[in-house]
Coordinates of C-alpha atoms in Angstrom, one line a residue:
X1 CA 35.6 93.5 -15.2
X2 CA 39.4 94.0 -14.9
X3 CA 40.6 97.0 -12.9
X4 CA 42.3 98.5 -16.0
X5 CA 39.0 98.3 -18.0
X6 CA 36.8 99.6 -15.5
X7 CA 39.2 102.7 -14.9
X8 CA 38.9 103.4 -18.6
X9 CA 35.1 103.2 -18.6
X10 CA 35.0 105.5 -15.8
X11 CA 37.1 107.9 -17.5
X12 CA 35.0 107.6 -20.5
X13 CA 31.9 108.4 -18.5
X14 CA 33.7 111.5 -17.0
X15 CA 34.7 112.8 -20.4
X16 CA 31.0 112.3 -21.8
X17 CA 29.6 113.9 -18.6
X18 CA 31.9 116.7 -18.9
X19 CA 31.1 117.4 -22.7
X20 CA 27.4 117.1 -21.7
X21 CA 27.9 119.8 -19.0
X22 CA 29.8 122.2 -21.3
X23 CA 27.3 121.6 -23.9
X24 CA 24.3 122.7 -21.5
X25 CA 26.1 125.5 -20.2
X26 CA 26.7 126.8 -23.8
X27 CA 23.1 126.5 -24.6
X28 CA 22.1 128.5 -21.3
X29 CA 24.8 131.2 -22.0
X30 CA 23.9 131.6 -25.7
X31 CA 20.0 131.0 -25.3
X32 CA 19.4 134.6 -26.5
X33 CA 20.9 134.0 -29.9
X34 CA 20.1 130.4 -30.5
X35 CA 16.2 130.7 -31.3
X36 CA 16.5 131.3 -35.1
X37 CA 19.2 128.4 -35.7
X38 CA 17.0 126.0 -33.4
X39 CA 14.1 126.9 -35.5
X40 CA 16.0 126.3 -38.7
X41 CA 17.2 123.0 -37.8
X42 CA 13.6 122.0 -36.7
X43 CA 12.3 122.8 -40.1
X44 CA 15.0 121.1 -41.8
X45 CA 14.4 118.0 -39.9
X46 CA 10.5 118.3 -40.5
X47 CA 11.0 118.9 -44.3
X48 CA 13.6 116.2 -44.8
X49 CA 11.4 113.2 -45.7
X50 CA 9.8 115.5 -48.5
X51 CA 13.5 116.5 -50.0
X52 CA 14.4 112.8 -49.6
X53 CA 11.4 111.9 -51.5
X54 CA 12.1 114.2 -54.3
X55 CA 15.7 113.1 -54.4
X56 CA 14.7 109.4 -54.8
X57 CA 12.7 110.6 -57.7
X58 CA 16.0 111.5 -59.3
X59 CA 16.1 115.2 -58.6
X60 CA 19.4 116.8 -57.2
X61 CA 19.4 117.6 -53.4
X62 CA 19.9 121.2 -53.8
X63 CA 16.9 121.6 -56.4
X64 CA 14.9 119.3 -54.2
X65 CA 15.5 121.5 -51.0
X66 CA 14.6 124.7 -53.3
X67 CA 11.4 123.0 -54.5
X68 CA 10.4 122.1 -50.8
X69 CA 11.2 125.6 -49.4
X70 CA 9.3 127.2 -52.5
X71 CA 6.1 124.9 -51.8
X72 CA 6.3 125.6 -48.2
X73 CA 6.6 129.6 -48.9
X74 CA 3.7 129.2 -51.4
X75 CA 1.2 127.6 -49.0
X76 CA 2.4 129.2 -45.6
X77 CA 2.8 133.0 -46.6
X78 CA -0.9 133.4 -48.0
X79 CA -2.2 131.4 -45.3
X80 CA -0.5 133.6 -42.5
X81 CA -1.4 136.8 -44.3
X82 CA -5.1 135.7 -44.3
X83 CA -4.9 134.4 -40.6
X84 CA -3.5 137.8 -39.5
X85 CA -5.9 140.0 -41.4
X86 CA -8.8 138.2 -39.7
X87 CA -7.3 138.4 -36.3
X88 CA -6.5 141.9 -36.7
X89 CA -10.0 142.9 -37.6
X90 CA -11.3 140.7 -34.8
X91 CA -8.9 142.2 -32.1
X92 CA -10.0 145.9 -33.2
X93 CA -13.7 144.8 -32.9
X94 CA -13.0 143.2 -29.6
X95 CA -11.2 146.0 -28.2
X96 CA -14.0 148.5 -29.1
X97 CA -16.8 146.3 -27.4
X98 CA -14.9 145.6 -24.2
X99 CA -16.8 148.2 -22.2
X100 CA -20.2 146.8 -23.6
X101 CA -19.0 143.2 -22.6
X102 CA -18.2 144.1 -19.2
X103 CA -21.5 145.9 -18.7
X104 CA -23.3 142.9 -20.2
X105 CA -21.3 140.6 -18.0
X106 CA -22.3 142.8 -14.9
X107 CA -25.9 142.5 -15.7
X108 CA -25.8 138.7 -16.1
X109 CA -24.0 138.2 -12.7
X110 CA -26.4 140.3 -10.8
X111 CA -29.1 137.7 -10.4
X112 CA -26.3 135.4 -9.0
X113 CA -25.5 138.0 -6.6
X114 CA -29.2 138.6 -5.4
X115 CA -29.5 134.7 -5.2
X116 CA -26.3 134.6 -3.0
X117 CA -27.5 137.4 -0.7
X118 CA -30.9 135.5 -0.4
X119 CA -29.2 132.3 0.8
X120 CA -26.6 134.3 2.9
X121 CA -28.1 137.2 4.3
X122 CA -24.9 138.2 5.9
X123 CA -23.0 138.8 2.6
X124 CA -22.9 142.5 1.3
X125 CA -23.7 142.9 -2.3
X126 CA -21.8 146.0 -2.9
X127 CA -18.7 144.4 -1.6
X128 CA -19.3 141.2 -4.0
X129 CA -19.7 143.6 -6.9
X130 CA -16.5 145.7 -6.2
X131 CA -14.6 142.1 -5.8
X132 CA -16.1 141.0 -9.2
X133 CA -15.1 144.2 -11.0
X134 CA -11.9 144.5 -9.3
X135 CA -10.8 141.0 -10.6
X136 CA -12.2 141.6 -14.0
X137 CA -10.2 144.7 -14.2
X138 CA -7.0 143.1 -12.6
X139 CA -7.6 140.4 -15.4
X140 CA -7.4 142.7 -18.3
X141 CA -4.6 144.6 -16.8
X142 CA -2.6 141.3 -16.2
X143 CA -3.6 140.2 -20.1
X144 CA -2.3 143.4 -21.0
X145 CA 0.9 143.1 -19.2
X146 CA 1.4 139.7 -20.6
X147 CA 0.8 140.8 -24.0
X148 CA 3.3 143.8 -23.5
X149 CA 5.9 141.4 -22.2
X150 CA 5.7 139.2 -25.0
X151 CA 5.8 142.0 -27.5
X152 CA 9.0 143.6 -25.7
X153 CA 10.9 140.5 -24.8
X154 CA 10.1 137.1 -26.5
X155 CA 8.8 138.7 -29.8
X156 CA 11.1 141.8 -30.0
X157 CA 11.8 143.3 -33.0
X158 CA 15.3 142.2 -33.1
X159 CA 14.0 138.4 -32.5
X160 CA 11.5 138.9 -35.3
X161 CA 13.8 140.0 -37.8
X162 CA 16.3 137.2 -36.8
X163 CA 13.7 134.5 -37.3
X164 CA 12.6 136.0 -40.7
X165 CA 16.1 136.3 -42.0
X166 CA 18.2 133.9 -40.5
X167 CA 15.8 130.8 -39.9
X168 CA 15.0 130.4 -43.6
X169 CA 18.8 130.4 -44.2
X170 CA 19.5 127.9 -41.8
X171 CA 16.6 125.7 -42.5
X172 CA 17.8 125.7 -46.4
X173 CA 21.2 124.5 -45.5
X174 CA 20.4 122.0 -42.8
X175 CA 17.7 120.4 -45.5
X176 CA 20.2 120.4 -48.3
X177 CA 23.1 118.9 -46.1
X178 CA 21.2 116.8 -43.8
X179 CA 22.3 113.5 -45.0
X180 CA 25.8 114.9 -45.2
X181 CA 25.5 116.1 -41.5
X182 CA 24.2 112.6 -40.3
X183 CA 27.1 110.9 -42.1
X184 CA 29.7 113.2 -40.4
X185 CA 28.3 112.6 -36.9
X186 CA 28.1 108.9 -37.7
X187 CA 31.7 108.9 -38.6
X188 CA 32.8 110.4 -35.2
X189 CA 30.8 108.0 -33.1
X190 CA 33.1 105.7 -30.9
X191 CA 33.6 102.5 -32.7
X192 CA 33.2 100.2 -29.7
X193 CA 29.7 101.6 -28.8
X194 CA 28.8 102.7 -32.5
X195 CA 26.1 99.9 -32.9
X196 CA 24.5 100.8 -29.7
X197 CA 24.4 104.5 -30.2
X198 CA 23.1 104.0 -33.7
X199 CA 20.2 101.8 -32.2
X200 CA 19.3 104.5 -29.9
X201 CA 19.5 107.2 -32.5
X202 CA 17.2 105.3 -34.6
X203 CA 14.8 105.0 -31.7
X204 CA 14.8 108.7 -31.0
X205 CA 14.4 109.6 -34.6
X206 CA 11.2 107.4 -34.6
X207 CA 9.8 109.1 -31.6
X208 CA 10.5 112.7 -32.7
X209 CA 9.1 111.9 -36.1
X210 CA 6.0 110.3 -34.7
X211 CA 5.6 112.9 -32.0
X212 CA 6.8 116.3 -33.4
X213 CA 5.6 115.7 -37.2
X214 CA 2.4 114.0 -36.1
X215 CA 1.7 116.5 -33.3
X216 CA 2.3 119.5 -35.6
X217 CA -0.4 118.2 -38.1
X218 CA -2.7 117.6 -35.1
X219 CA -2.1 121.3 -33.9
X220 CA -2.6 122.9 -37.3
X221 CA -5.6 120.8 -38.2
X222 CA -7.2 121.3 -34.9
X223 CA -6.6 125.0 -34.9
X224 CA -8.0 125.4 -38.0
X225 CA -11.1 123.5 -36.9
X226 CA -11.6 125.4 -33.7
X227 CA -10.8 128.7 -35.7
X228 CA -13.3 128.2 -38.4
X229 CA -15.8 126.7 -35.9
X230 CA -16.0 129.6 -33.6
X231 CA -15.9 132.0 -36.5
X232 CA -19.1 130.4 -38.0
X233 CA -20.7 130.6 -34.7
X234 CA -19.9 134.5 -34.5
X235 CA -17.6 134.5 -31.5
X236 CA -15.6 137.7 -31.3
X237 CA -11.9 136.5 -31.2
X238 CA -13.0 133.4 -32.2
X239 CA -10.5 132.8 -35.1
X240 CA -7.6 134.1 -32.6
X241 CA -8.8 131.8 -29.4
X242 CA -9.4 128.7 -31.7
X243 CA -6.3 128.9 -33.3
X244 CA -4.3 129.4 -30.2
X245 CA -6.2 126.6 -28.6
X246 CA -5.2 124.4 -31.4
X247 CA -1.5 125.3 -31.7
X248 CA -1.0 124.8 -27.8
X249 CA -2.6 121.5 -27.8
X250 CA 0.9 119.8 -28.0
X251 CA 0.7 120.4 -24.1
X252 CA -1.8 117.8 -22.9
X253 CA -5.2 119.0 -22.3
X254 CA -3.8 122.6 -21.7
X255 CA -5.1 123.9 -25.3
X256 CA -8.5 122.3 -25.2
X257 CA -9.1 123.6 -21.3
X258 CA -7.8 127.2 -22.4
X259 CA -9.8 127.5 -25.5
X260 CA -13.1 126.1 -24.2
X261 CA -12.8 128.5 -20.9
X262 CA -11.8 131.6 -22.8
X263 CA -14.4 130.9 -25.5
X264 CA -17.1 130.2 -23.0
X265 CA -16.3 133.5 -21.2
X266 CA -16.7 135.6 -24.3
X267 CA -19.7 134.0 -25.4
X268 CA -21.3 134.5 -21.9
X269 CA -20.5 138.3 -22.3
X270 CA -21.5 138.7 -25.9
X271 CA -24.6 136.5 -26.4
X272 CA -27.8 137.1 -24.8
X273 CA -29.4 133.6 -25.8
X274 CA -28.4 130.2 -24.8
X275 CA -28.0 128.8 -28.2
X276 CA -24.7 130.4 -29.3
X277 CA -23.1 129.4 -25.9
X278 CA -24.2 125.8 -26.7
X279 CA -22.7 125.9 -30.1
X280 CA -19.4 126.9 -28.7
X281 CA -19.4 124.1 -26.2
X282 CA -20.4 121.9 -29.3
X283 CA -17.5 123.1 -31.2
X284 CA -14.9 121.9 -28.6
X285 CA -16.8 118.5 -28.0
X286 CA -16.6 117.7 -31.4
X287 CA -13.1 118.8 -31.9
X288 CA -12.2 116.7 -28.7
X289 CA -13.9 113.9 -30.3
X290 CA -12.1 114.2 -33.8
X291 CA -8.8 114.8 -32.0
X292 CA -9.1 111.5 -29.7
X293 CA -10.6 109.2 -32.3
X294 CA -9.0 110.2 -35.5
X295 CA -6.3 112.8 -35.5
X296 CA -4.1 111.7 -32.8
X297 CA -4.4 107.9 -33.1
X298 CA -3.5 108.2 -37.0
X299 CA -1.1 111.1 -37.1
X300 CA 1.0 110.3 -33.8
X301 CA 0.1 107.0 -32.7
X302 CA 0.3 105.3 -29.2
X303 CA 3.7 104.0 -28.9
X304 CA 5.9 107.0 -28.9
X305 CA 6.8 106.4 -25.3
X306 CA 6.3 109.9 -24.3
X307 CA 3.9 110.0 -21.2
X308 CA 1.7 113.3 -21.1
X309 CA 3.1 114.2 -17.3
X310 CA 6.6 113.8 -18.7
X311 CA 5.7 115.9 -21.7
X312 CA 4.1 118.7 -19.3
X313 CA 7.1 118.7 -17.0
X314 CA 9.5 118.9 -19.9
X315 CA 7.8 121.8 -21.5
X316 CA 7.5 123.7 -18.1
X317 CA 11.2 123.3 -17.2
X318 CA 12.2 124.1 -20.6
X319 CA 10.1 127.4 -20.5
X320 CA 11.4 128.2 -17.2
X321 CA 15.0 127.8 -18.2
X322 CA 15.4 128.9 -21.6
X323 CA 12.1 130.7 -22.3
X324 CA 10.5 130.3 -25.8
X325 CA 13.7 128.2 -27.2
X326 CA 13.2 125.7 -24.0
X327 CA 9.6 125.4 -25.1
X328 CA 10.9 124.4 -28.9
X329 CA 13.5 121.8 -27.6
X330 CA 11.6 120.7 -24.5
X331 CA 10.0 117.5 -26.3
X332 CA 13.0 116.6 -28.4
X333 CA 15.2 116.6 -25.3
X334 CA 12.5 114.7 -23.3
X335 CA 12.4 112.2 -26.0
X336 CA 16.3 111.6 -26.1
X337 CA 16.3 111.5 -22.2
X338 CA 13.5 109.0 -22.2
X339 CA 15.3 106.6 -24.8
X340 CA 18.5 106.8 -23.1
X341 CA 17.0 106.1 -19.5
X342 CA 15.1 103.1 -21.0
X343 CA 18.5 101.8 -22.4
X344 CA 20.1 102.6 -19.1
X345 CA 17.7 100.5 -17.2
X346 CA 18.1 97.7 -19.8
X347 CA 21.8 97.7 -19.4
X348 CA 21.3 97.9 -15.4
X349 CA 19.2 94.7 -15.4
X350 CA 21.9 92.9 -17.4
X351 CA 24.7 94.2 -15.2
X352 CA 26.2 92.4 -12.1
X353 CA 25.0 95.2 -9.8
X354 CA 21.2 94.2 -10.7
X355 CA 22.0 90.3 -10.4
X356 CA 23.9 90.8 -7.2
X357 CA 26.9 88.7 -8.7

């Protein structure tokens, strides 16, 4: 490569790196106000295929957007009202019976303490009981503090109002002007690299469509299954725990493990017989079977190119750096980085640096 061309190429890389660094700095500085806008953009991206389908049927893009938003609100609002009413009643009941559950748990753990004392005579039962009761109290206190922190920080009143008021507006305009936005971005691409960038953008879109839209469907269906299953078993907080387990199942293994452990602990404290506990276990076993054999293969697919470890790392890093906003953009950013890295490796293998010539 001539010296002049190499200098131009290096200068272009420096310009792009500077733009990227400034963009990351802006996101970090403005992270507290970006949540409703990012949520609106994601909703617009998720609903774009439906609006495009109505548009192909001859409907104006604006009216197609209005129809899609109306259908989403028509389905989502009653479902959320019903869900929150059930959760509210279950939480109220659970708070009332917590002392009974603690007493029941203490009685059920007593034979274990006696067995430990018989096997290890040097152990002091009172210290074991104090340790267990202390940990249970600390766990409840920690759960209360975490809930209070969520209410006062991530889901504060201002954030909730901004999500309710700003997100639908952003989603509407993004959905209506999505094609125009894509065309404007396409017109700004550097002509020399335009074909390569478009090829990478199509791959990123394929991965995001497969993962985000598919995984969202899996989370909703799995959360609904767990919630209904635990509700019919009669587990207190079953709807809340089951729905949360399904919603966070986009984090590999975390959702199912969280739901199983919490549900089993509540069932152990609530029920006196073994049958309901086994029913709780059966709900999660059937849920995992359905997810692994039907939901994920059909809705997400196996060729999205996102390794579970990479997804977990991206979510953890995003949550640490940007909080809830980071969790929302972690997977899209991970997908983009994955595509760029794969193309960089391909270019490297075709370069003189790799071939040593």
